[in-house]
Amino acid sequence: MNELKQSTKMADTGTPQRPARTGKQPPKESSGLLMSVIRTLSASESNEQRDREKARLEREYHKSDQRLDHLITNHDQSLKDVMQIFGEVSGRLADARKRIRTIKENLAACKRLLHCKRDELKERWLEGVEHKHVMLLLEQIDEVRDVGERVGSYVNKKHYLHATQLLVTSLNRLGTDLKMVEALKDVNLDLHARKEKLHEVLIDELHKHLYQRWTKEVLALRRQGSGRDSTNTLTRAGSDRASLGTGKADKARKNLLEMITTPVKGLAEGESLEEDVGGVDPEANTQHFMAILVECLALLGKLPDAVETIKRRMQKELGVIIQRTTQQIVEYHPPAPPDDPPPSVLAYLKADSREAKLLQELLQVVFEQFRLIVAAHQSVLVSMRASSDKHGIELHLYSMPDVWSKVQAALQVMLSEYLDLSQLGTTQQQAPAAFTETATDLSSFFTKKRTPRIKNYSLFKFEASYHAMTMNSYLMEQAAGQAGVDLFDFSIADGNNSSTTGGGNNKGKNMNDKTLVCPASPHNITAIFNPLQTFIREIEDALACSPGDESHQYTKTHCTLHVFITDYIKDAFLAQLHVETAGRLEQATKALDQWRTCRDPTLLKTMKVNRPLLQSSISVWQSIEELRWLLGALPLYADHFVSMMCNTLMNYRETCQAAYRGITQPDSEDKRIISATWAKDEDISRFLRDLPNWRVLQAGVSSECTIGGDENPEEVGERNRKEAEILTGNLGDQLIPQHEILADPAQLRTLGHLQESLEWFGSCIVKFATSLPVKSTSSGIMVSGEVPPVSDASVQTLTSLAKDFEELAHTCLLVLHLEVRLHCFFYLLPVARGGGFASGLDSQEPDNDVLKLIKDLATIDEALTNTLHPRKCKYIFEGLGPLIANILMTSVVHIRRINENGIKKMCRNIFSIQQQLTNITMTRELALDQARQYYEMLYHNPDEILNGIMNRGKQFAELEYINALQLLHRSSPGLSQESLHTSLQRLSEILGDIGVTV
């Protein structure tokens, strides 16, 4: 029952009560607990069990009662708040119903009263309207009488919108409401005259803001370093040629920057132009001012005439801007003194030349003005469309592609003057064999020349014409026909001053009399190509984004200015560049000059070398550097210039290989130079290049540092001995004829110069090739001045050619290395075969062949010291000691007999050679000490030699001991063959025992 009471109380409060949780068991429902208790009581057998269950049930009931009380206490305040809010809302609703009922009663009363007074109110209203109309007519008559003065005042202050609105409104009144007033007839005529005059003033102001005001502002901005390209700003301080004051000039510059950066925005629907007459300069905001001018023309009904005038005068105004800018730049930059040396043929290739800077300055200033003019036209077109739609005027507007077309035509006229297109036809006829991109071969310029057969050229060629020349003439005729004056007869009023270029005396003068900032030359294209390409990209982007039906045709092809520049470079500039480059290379590689060395310390310091180089290598590298500069100057033709480099390098490689063959391969086919033959032998060449001294040489580290590091003298001697054995094995025992060696030191010096030059040249080409970005790995559009990406095949070709030059340089060094050793064979092999070692005279002088060798080594050292790097000279002469020792020690087999005088003579030979080598290498040749000890061993008889081996150990090879014992046997005729056999057998036993002991 207690459990039923607990459940009833929980239902009354609306709050469910959860049973308490014990441990991790899930909570139980109240009904489930009650049923569980009932089942327990029913199933219980004793009273004690029933009492326990009743006690537990009472405890649970007590807990549920406490929880119910707690919940009622917590929610009592919320229930009170709800009831209070409900009472307030009910009261406010009752008040609102009462007020609405009162308003309805008042409205009904007003309606009844107005219905009673209707006729009387209507009569009073009609009398008021009539009185107001009479007063309005009187006010209009008073206003019209003062309109002329007010319009003149507005025009003088350049508040054209107020003047136009006042004038149009007054004319409309005179034509409608005040039409029958005869006293206003003179006023009507005066206002019509002012209307025509205002139309002319508006057209002039519009053209002034479209074209005339930009030149001085752009130049002033660039002089202060605030232009787009501050690196080329005019630096002449002082002269403030503008008619504006300081404050106005600052406002104009601010307006200029806003014109460049602010996008054109039209009027929103329902928005009207407003003109501030509160003392602010009306021209401070050019876009707003031009919009006001357009609106004024629309109000006057002259907007179609204004469009036709703008289209007619556009080309002439652009030409005026170019000539005016040229004149001002020439005035800011006085000409160079007459005593200055004239520029060279390729002076325009230098980025820091005065002519290039002036031309770049002119182009940048013109570009900035054209950008502003295009932005101004875009603003004017937006304003014209808005005004025509607003006033319902039907217009045939020009489009932005039309503006860009005029801009391109004006630039083509200007470029035609500076690129000297008048000489294009002559140049093409004088150089019919100019290179093209598809067939570029410079080999003809390095081969033997034949007298060319003169070809007859026709006097006139239509294919030599150029479309820009035709365009130039067309533009001149068109401008002259439209304006009635010469295209370049300019007299333009700018503000209160008149900026005149040419004046009236220019009437009828031709283009050759025009002012230019620099002489006309095809090489001017290198200074202006990158700025032109940037501007061309702007034009093409603008044409692709232009609205209208005509825009689609510009997205598929390049603009006319791009075609003009591309055709000019292909037809004129590249052809002339090929001819000039080939001429310089032909001059540099003439047969008489190709081995002339350059010893100018300034030039060599610039090249970062300290040894004389071949003039031909320097000249070819200078041509390569010029072409490398052209990669950045004309990036679109980078592959073409790299192709020119490759062809130039191929022909110079052939020239160097021919020169090398001229030294190492004489004309007679039955003669050969052994050193060149060995250098070409793959086995010998690979063996020499695998030696540590060659690897150290290529690493640019001193040989002695590496050899003295991890290697001991025995390893060094073993390596040099192995080299000597290889060379001796290839040579055999035959004497070397004199025609098979390079006996002339001048030829060795020439090989040295060729080696140094080609190694330097090849390393320069490798550095250049590795610095070139490849098209497959480059992304984005290059920035002006950067090296453009080229094809991977071109880079690989350059790298391959550079390796060819380095390989030829390595071959020259190997030839010198081998040639010095062949000289040792040439002079020392006849020494043993000549006899003279068993004479009775004790000669104090070395053999003649030894003296010749000493002199020859000194001559070679003198020839190569001033030619090659010291580490290369060290590589050439290092190891001669072991080689000479090997030659002298193996020569005992060719000595018939020897006595003490012969031994002394051979020791003097060794000492003389050792002294000379020490003077050359500045190190003591230990191998020659061993050779001298070998011959000093011959002072002893065979038994003493064998006993010395047993006591002191093995000093020489077994074959060397055998040769020595055989020589001693030949030198003692009384000894039998059995004694020699016994000595050799004992030698074998002693060496065998030493080997077992070891």
Tab-separated table of N, CA and C in Angstrom, residues 32-155:
chain	number	residue	atom	x	y	z
A	32	GLY	N	7.391	-2.308	-11.350
A	32	GLY	CA	8.162	-3.551	-11.261
A	32	GLY	C	8.550	-3.867	-9.845
A	33	LEU	N	8.897	-2.786	-9.082
A	33	LEU	CA	9.241	-3.004	-7.673
A	33	LEU	C	8.025	-3.510	-6.879
A	34	LEU	N	6.854	-2.888	-7.179
A	34	LEU	CA	5.652	-3.303	-6.457
A	34	LEU	C	5.280	-4.757	-6.761
A	35	MET	N	5.351	-5.137	-8.025
A	35	MET	CA	5.041	-6.518	-8.393
A	35	MET	C	6.046	-7.482	-7.773
A	36	SER	N	7.289	-7.040	-7.700
A	36	SER	CA	8.320	-7.903	-7.088
A	36	SER	C	8.020	-8.115	-5.607
A	37	VAL	N	7.565	-7.021	-4.934
A	37	VAL	CA	7.259	-7.148	-3.497
A	37	VAL	C	6.054	-8.070	-3.305
A	38	ILE	N	5.022	-7.886	-4.188
A	38	ILE	CA	3.822	-8.740	-4.066
A	38	ILE	C	4.185	-10.197	-4.273
A	39	ARG	N	5.025	-10.486	-5.268
A	39	ARG	CA	5.413	-11.880	-5.508
A	39	ARG	C	6.221	-12.414	-4.338
A	40	THR	N	7.066	-11.547	-3.783
A	40	THR	CA	7.882	-12.008	-2.639
A	40	THR	C	6.993	-12.333	-1.429
A	41	LEU	N	5.990	-11.420	-1.166
A	41	LEU	CA	5.111	-11.653	-0.024
A	41	LEU	C	4.248	-12.907	-0.221
A	42	SER	N	3.848	-13.117	-1.521
A	42	SER	CA	3.008	-14.292	-1.797
A	42	SER	C	3.795	-15.569	-1.635
A	43	ALA	N	5.034	-15.505	-1.987
A	43	ALA	CA	5.848	-16.722	-1.948
A	43	ALA	C	6.521	-16.940	-0.601
A	44	SER	N	6.426	-15.944	0.304
A	44	SER	CA	7.134	-16.085	1.597
A	44	SER	C	6.425	-17.138	2.468
A	45	GLU	N	7.176	-17.826	3.251
A	45	GLU	CA	6.651	-18.899	4.082
A	45	GLU	C	6.589	-18.522	5.566
A	46	SER	N	7.364	-17.452	5.934
A	46	SER	CA	7.405	-17.105	7.357
A	46	SER	C	7.066	-15.640	7.540
A	47	ASN	N	6.680	-15.297	8.729
A	47	ASN	CA	6.348	-13.902	9.041
A	47	ASN	C	7.591	-13.026	9.041
A	48	GLU	N	8.708	-13.579	9.436
A	48	GLU	CA	9.945	-12.794	9.464
A	48	GLU	C	10.310	-12.298	8.058
A	49	GLN	N	10.171	-13.155	7.102
A	49	GLN	CA	10.492	-12.742	5.724
A	49	GLN	C	9.535	-11.661	5.261
A	50	ARG	N	8.227	-11.784	5.638
A	50	ARG	CA	7.266	-10.771	5.244
A	50	ARG	C	7.564	-9.450	5.934
A	51	ASP	N	7.984	-9.504	7.158
A	51	ASP	CA	8.328	-8.257	7.861
A	51	ASP	C	9.515	-7.557	7.201
A	52	ARG	N	10.457	-8.330	6.806
A	52	ARG	CA	11.621	-7.704	6.145
A	52	ARG	C	11.210	-7.020	4.862
A	53	GLU	N	10.357	-7.669	4.098
A	53	GLU	CA	9.933	-7.070	2.829
A	53	GLU	C	9.114	-5.818	3.082
A	54	LYS	N	8.240	-5.854	4.154
A	54	LYS	CA	7.474	-4.663	4.475
A	54	LYS	C	8.387	-3.518	4.897
A	55	ALA	N	9.392	-3.845	5.676
A	55	ALA	CA	10.347	-2.782	6.082
A	55	ALA	C	11.067	-2.175	4.883
A	56	ARG	N	11.452	-3.011	3.977
A	56	ARG	CA	12.154	-2.488	2.778
A	56	ARG	C	11.217	-1.627	1.954
A	57	LEU	N	9.946	-2.039	1.851
A	57	LEU	CA	8.965	-1.276	1.086
A	57	LEU	C	8.723	0.086	1.730
A	58	GLU	N	8.681	0.146	3.058
A	58	GLU	CA	8.491	1.413	3.755
A	58	GLU	C	9.678	2.347	3.535
A	59	ARG	N	10.858	1.805	3.537
A	59	ARG	CA	12.051	2.658	3.294
A	59	ARG	C	11.998	3.275	1.886
A	60	GLU	N	11.637	2.472	0.922
A	60	GLU	CA	11.552	2.992	-0.440
A	60	GLU	C	10.473	4.044	-0.563
A	61	TYR	N	9.339	3.816	0.150
A	61	TYR	CA	8.264	4.806	0.119
A	61	TYR	C	8.743	6.119	0.727
A	62	HIS	N	9.470	6.052	1.830
A	62	HIS	CA	9.974	7.258	2.488
A	62	HIS	C	10.926	8.039	1.566
A	63	LYS	N	11.772	7.314	0.837
A	63	LYS	CA	12.709	7.985	-0.109
A	63	LYS	C	11.927	8.670	-1.225
A	64	SER	N	10.905	8.005	-1.752
A	64	SER	CA	10.121	8.601	-2.849
A	64	SER	C	9.395	9.837	-2.377
A	65	ASP	N	8.902	9.814	-1.112
A	65	ASP	CA	8.218	10.980	-0.570
A	65	ASP	C	9.165	12.170	-0.456
A	66	GLN	N	10.394	11.939	-0.038
A	66	GLN	CA	11.397	13.027	0.059
A	66	GLN	C	11.715	13.611	-1.313
A	67	ARG	N	11.832	12.764	-2.290
A	67	ARG	CA	12.141	13.257	-3.643
A	67	ARG	C	10.996	14.098	-4.179
A	68	LEU	N	9.752	13.667	-3.927
A	68	LEU	CA	8.596	14.422	-4.404
A	68	LEU	C	8.558	15.802	-3.759
A	69	ASP	N	8.801	15.882	-2.481
A	69	ASP	CA	8.820	17.173	-1.783
A	69	ASP	C	9.921	18.089	-2.355
A	70	HIS	N	11.045	17.512	-2.642
A	70	HIS	CA	12.164	18.307	-3.170
A	70	HIS	C	11.830	18.908	-4.539
A	71	LEU	N	11.190	18.097	-5.395
A	71	LEU	CA	10.840	18.594	-6.735
A	71	LEU	C	9.784	19.686	-6.657
A	72	ILE	N	8.827	19.545	-5.774
A	72	ILE	CA	7.791	20.575	-5.633
A	72	ILE	C	8.403	21.879	-5.156
A	73	THR	N	9.345	21.786	-4.246
A	73	THR	CA	10.010	22.995	-3.730
A	73	THR	C	10.806	23.701	-4.830
A	74	ASN	N	11.501	22.948	-5.667
A	74	ASN	CA	12.349	23.547	-6.714
A	74	ASN	C	11.525	24.237	-7.786
A	75	HIS	N	10.359	23.720	-8.182
A	75	HIS	CA	9.583	24.262	-9.296
A	75	HIS	C	8.435	25.153	-8.848
A	76	ASP	N	8.353	25.472	-7.621
A	76	ASP	CA	7.277	26.323	-7.146
A	76	ASP	C	7.416	27.751	-7.667
A	77	GLN	N	8.624	28.297	-7.683
A	77	GLN	CA	8.844	29.677	-8.128
A	77	GLN	C	8.563	29.818	-9.631
A	78	SER	N	8.932	28.811	-10.420
A	78	SER	CA	8.675	28.871	-11.856
A	78	SER	C	7.182	28.929	-12.131
A	79	LEU	N	6.406	28.167	-11.432
A	79	LEU	CA	4.952	28.180	-11.628
A	79	LEU	C	4.359	29.540	-11.259
A	80	LYS	N	4.867	30.148	-10.202
A	80	LYS	CA	4.399	31.477	-9.813
A	80	LYS	C	4.725	32.508	-10.894
A	81	ASP	N	5.956	32.437	-11.466
A	81	ASP	CA	6.363	33.400	-12.511
A	81	ASP	C	5.468	33.259	-13.731
A	82	VAL	N	5.177	32.058	-14.144
A	82	VAL	CA	4.332	31.831	-15.331
A	82	VAL	C	2.948	32.423	-15.115
A	83	MET	N	2.394	32.227	-13.984
A	83	MET	CA	1.064	32.762	-13.703
A	83	MET	C	1.068	34.277	-13.667
A	84	GLN	N	2.134	34.883	-13.155
A	84	GLN	CA	2.229	36.346	-13.115
A	84	GLN	C	2.321	36.930	-14.513
A	85	ILE	N	3.203	36.323	-15.390
A	85	ILE	CA	3.345	36.794	-16.768
A	85	ILE	C	2.035	36.645	-17.520
A	86	PHE	N	1.363	35.546	-17.311
A	86	PHE	CA	0.068	35.334	-17.984
A	86	PHE	C	-0.935	36.416	-17.587
A	87	GLY	N	-0.896	36.832	-16.343
A	87	GLY	CA	-1.823	37.888	-15.900
A	87	GLY	C	-1.506	39.216	-16.555
A	88	GLU	N	-0.202	39.574	-16.682
A	88	GLU	CA	0.185	40.840	-17.317
A	88	GLU	C	-0.218	40.865	-18.779
A	89	VAL	N	0.035	39.795	-19.510
A	89	VAL	CA	-0.308	39.737	-20.932
A	89	VAL	C	-1.817	39.865	-21.125
A	90	SER	N	-2.597	39.227	-20.280
A	90	SER	CA	-4.066	39.319	-20.389
A	90	SER	C	-4.524	40.753	-20.183
A	91	GLY	N	-3.893	41.496	-19.244
A	91	GLY	CA	-4.271	42.890	-19.009
A	91	GLY	C	-3.936	43.783	-20.192
A	92	ARG	N	-2.778	43.608	-20.791
A	92	ARG	CA	-2.379	44.431	-21.916
A	92	ARG	C	-3.293	44.172	-23.116
A	93	LEU	N	-3.690	42.941	-23.334
A	93	LEU	CA	-4.604	42.639	-24.441
A	93	LEU	C	-5.948	43.335	-24.250
A	94	ALA	N	-6.429	43.380	-23.031
A	94	ALA	CA	-7.699	44.053	-22.760
A	94	ALA	C	-7.609	45.551	-23.035
A	95	ASP	N	-6.471	46.196	-22.631
A	95	ASP	CA	-6.282	47.624	-22.898
A	95	ASP	C	-6.222	47.892	-24.394
A	96	ALA	N	-5.514	47.044	-25.151
A	96	ALA	CA	-5.412	47.244	-26.595
A	96	ALA	C	-6.779	47.159	-27.271
A	97	ARG	N	-7.627	46.267	-26.855
A	97	ARG	CA	-8.971	46.160	-27.443
A	97	ARG	C	-9.791	47.435	-27.183
A	98	LYS	N	-9.614	48.014	-26.028
A	98	LYS	CA	-10.335	49.253	-25.735
A	98	LYS	C	-9.869	50.398	-26.628
A	99	ARG	N	-8.526	50.553	-26.836
A	99	ARG	CA	-7.996	51.651	-27.655
A	99	ARG	C	-8.430	51.476	-29.111
A	100	ILE	N	-8.409	50.297	-29.630
A	100	ILE	CA	-8.837	50.069	-31.019
A	100	ILE	C	-10.318	50.435	-31.191
A	101	ARG	N	-11.100	50.125	-30.239
A	101	ARG	CA	-12.527	50.449	-30.322
A	101	ARG	C	-12.727	51.968	-30.348
A	102	THR	N	-11.912	52.728	-29.597
A	102	THR	CA	-12.002	54.197	-29.570
A	102	THR	C	-11.563	54.783	-30.913
A	103	ILE	N	-10.476	54.277	-31.534
A	103	ILE	CA	-9.988	54.773	-32.821
A	103	ILE	C	-11.043	54.565	-33.907
A	104	LYS	N	-11.657	53.421	-33.922
A	104	LYS	CA	-12.696	53.164	-34.929
A	104	LYS	C	-13.837	54.171	-34.817
A	105	GLU	N	-14.221	54.495	-33.623
A	105	GLU	CA	-15.304	55.469	-33.423
A	105	GLU	C	-14.896	56.855	-33.907
A	106	ASN	N	-13.592	57.260	-33.650
A	106	ASN	CA	-13.108	58.575	-34.104
A	106	ASN	C	-13.051	58.642	-35.624
A	107	LEU	N	-12.549	57.601	-36.302
A	107	LEU	CA	-12.490	57.592	-37.760
A	107	LEU	C	-13.881	57.706	-38.382
A	108	ALA	N	-14.816	57.064	-37.841
A	108	ALA	CA	-16.181	57.161	-38.378
A	108	ALA	C	-16.711	58.576	-38.247
A	109	ALA	N	-16.400	59.255	-37.126
A	109	ALA	CA	-16.852	60.643	-36.953
A	109	ALA	C	-16.197	61.580	-37.958
A	110	CYS	N	-14.854	61.399	-38.213
A	110	CYS	CA	-14.149	62.233	-39.203
A	110	CYS	C	-14.732	62.033	-40.595
A	111	LYS	N	-15.039	60.846	-40.939
A	111	LYS	CA	-15.603	60.569	-42.262
A	111	LYS	C	-16.927	61.291	-42.470
A	112	ARG	N	-17.726	61.320	-41.455
A	112	ARG	CA	-19.003	62.008	-41.575
A	112	ARG	C	-18.806	63.515	-41.734
A	113	LEU	N	-17.837	64.099	-41.002
A	113	LEU	CA	-17.578	65.540	-41.099
A	113	LEU	C	-17.026	65.923	-42.470
A	114	LEU	N	-16.028	65.185	-43.034
A	114	LEU	CA	-15.467	65.491	-44.354
A	114	LEU	C	-16.513	65.391	-45.445
A	115	HIS	N	-17.402	64.492	-45.362
A	115	HIS	CA	-18.445	64.349	-46.379
A	115	HIS	C	-19.359	65.586	-46.390
A	116	CYS	N	-19.539	66.186	-45.269
A	116	CYS	CA	-20.406	67.378	-45.202
A	116	CYS	C	-19.739	68.606	-45.810
A	117	LYS	N	-18.330	68.793	-45.749
A	117	LYS	CA	-17.600	69.969	-46.238
A	117	LYS	C	-16.915	69.732	-47.577
A	118	ARG	N	-17.276	68.798	-48.366
A	118	ARG	CA	-16.561	68.409	-49.591
A	118	ARG	C	-16.550	69.545	-50.613
A	119	ASP	N	-17.594	70.145	-50.983
A	119	ASP	CA	-17.661	71.178	-52.040
A	119	ASP	C	-16.862	72.419	-51.659
A	120	GLU	N	-16.937	72.821	-50.436
A	120	GLU	CA	-16.202	74.014	-49.991
A	120	GLU	C	-14.692	73.785	-50.063
A	121	LEU	N	-14.225	72.639	-49.679
A	121	LEU	CA	-12.779	72.328	-49.728
A	121	LEU	C	-12.266	72.271	-51.171
A	122	LYS	N	-13.030	71.703	-52.087
A	122	LYS	CA	-12.613	71.620	-53.485
A	122	LYS	C	-12.438	73.014	-54.082
A	123	GLU	N	-13.292	73.932	-53.797
A	123	GLU	CA	-13.208	75.302	-54.325
A	123	GLU	C	-11.941	75.988	-53.813
A	124	ARG	N	-11.686	75.843	-52.540
A	124	ARG	CA	-10.461	76.473	-52.000
A	124	ARG	C	-9.195	75.850	-52.602
A	125	TRP	N	-9.186	74.564	-52.881
A	125	TRP	CA	-7.984	73.892	-53.467
A	125	TRP	C	-7.711	74.392	-54.880
A	126	LEU	N	-8.745	74.548	-55.721
A	126	LEU	CA	-8.563	75.049	-57.084
A	126	LEU	C	-8.029	76.477	-57.094
A	127	GLU	N	-8.471	77.313	-56.191
A	127	GLU	CA	-7.945	78.671	-56.112
A	127	GLU	C	-6.445	78.659	-55.746
A	128	GLY	N	-6.047	77.777	-54.862
A	128	GLY	CA	-4.621	77.688	-54.489
A	128	GLY	C	-3.744	77.225	-55.643
A	129	VAL	N	-4.205	76.255	-56.423
A	129	VAL	CA	-3.410	75.756	-57.566
A	129	VAL	C	-3.223	76.858	-58.595
A	130	GLU	N	-4.269	77.596	-58.890
A	130	GLU	CA	-4.154	78.673	-59.870
A	130	GLU	C	-3.175	79.742	-59.390
A	131	HIS	N	-3.226	80.079	-58.164
A	131	HIS	CA	-2.319	81.095	-57.625
A	131	HIS	C	-0.860	80.619	-57.694
A	132	LYS	N	-0.617	79.362	-57.368
A	132	LYS	CA	0.761	78.828	-57.439
A	132	LYS	C	1.294	78.831	-58.863
A	133	HIS	N	0.483	78.491	-59.861
A	133	HIS	CA	0.942	78.475	-61.253
A	133	HIS	C	1.355	79.879	-61.707
A	134	VAL	N	0.554	80.881	-61.345
A	134	VAL	CA	0.915	82.266	-61.710
A	134	VAL	C	2.230	82.672	-61.065
A	135	MET	N	2.408	82.338	-59.818
A	135	MET	CA	3.656	82.668	-59.136
A	135	MET	C	4.846	81.917	-59.759
A	136	LEU	N	4.653	80.671	-60.210
A	136	LEU	CA	5.726	79.896	-60.830
A	136	LEU	C	6.161	80.523	-62.146
A	137	LEU	N	5.203	80.995	-62.963
A	137	LEU	CA	5.560	81.633	-64.231
A	137	LEU	C	6.355	82.908	-63.996
A	138	LEU	N	5.978	83.657	-63.009
A	138	LEU	CA	6.714	84.882	-62.701
A	138	LEU	C	8.150	84.557	-62.232
A	139	GLU	N	8.271	83.532	-61.420
A	139	GLU	CA	9.617	83.127	-60.968
A	139	GLU	C	10.473	82.634	-62.137
A	140	GLN	N	9.880	81.874	-63.079
A	140	GLN	CA	10.638	81.382	-64.241
A	140	GLN	C	11.117	82.547	-65.115
A	141	ILE	N	10.271	83.544	-65.296
A	141	ILE	CA	10.681	84.704	-66.106
A	141	ILE	C	11.852	85.413	-65.437
A	142	ASP	N	11.773	85.585	-64.111
A	142	ASP	CA	12.891	86.215	-63.412
A	142	ASP	C	14.166	85.388	-63.517
A	143	GLU	N	14.056	84.048	-63.415
A	143	GLU	CA	15.238	83.175	-63.488
A	143	GLU	C	15.844	83.180	-64.882
A	144	VAL	N	15.007	83.140	-65.943
A	144	VAL	CA	15.514	83.091	-67.314
A	144	VAL	C	16.289	84.342	-67.664
A	145	ARG	N	15.894	85.454	-67.132
A	145	ARG	CA	16.596	86.697	-67.442
A	145	ARG	C	18.036	86.676	-66.939
A	146	ASP	N	18.355	85.913	-65.874
A	146	ASP	CA	19.711	85.856	-65.317
A	146	ASP	C	20.462	84.577	-65.684
A	147	VAL	N	19.895	83.750	-66.559
A	147	VAL	CA	20.530	82.456	-66.876
A	147	VAL	C	21.877	82.654	-67.563
A	148	GLY	N	22.014	83.585	-68.502
A	148	GLY	CA	23.272	83.780	-69.230
A	148	GLY	C	24.440	84.050	-68.311
A	149	GLU	N	24.251	84.966	-67.363
A	149	GLU	CA	25.332	85.269	-66.423
A	149	GLU	C	25.650	84.079	-65.537
A	150	ARG	N	24.621	83.404	-65.089
A	150	ARG	CA	24.857	82.252	-64.216
A	150	ARG	C	25.568	81.121	-64.960
A	151	VAL	N	25.179	80.889	-66.220
A	151	VAL	CA	25.867	79.856	-67.011
A	151	VAL	C	27.324	80.235	-67.223
A	152	GLY	N	27.609	81.477	-67.555
A	152	GLY	CA	28.996	81.910	-67.727
A	152	GLY	C	29.809	81.741	-66.462
A	153	SER	N	29.184	82.056	-65.312
A	153	SER	CA	29.895	81.871	-64.038
A	153	SER	C	30.203	80.404	-63.780
A	154	TYR	N	29.231	79.546	-64.044
A	154	TYR	CA	29.484	78.104	-63.857
A	154	TYR	C	30.577	77.598	-64.792
A	155	VAL	N	30.576	78.041	-66.060
A	155	VAL	CA	31.578	77.585	-67.028
A	155	VAL	C	32.963	78.058	-66.622
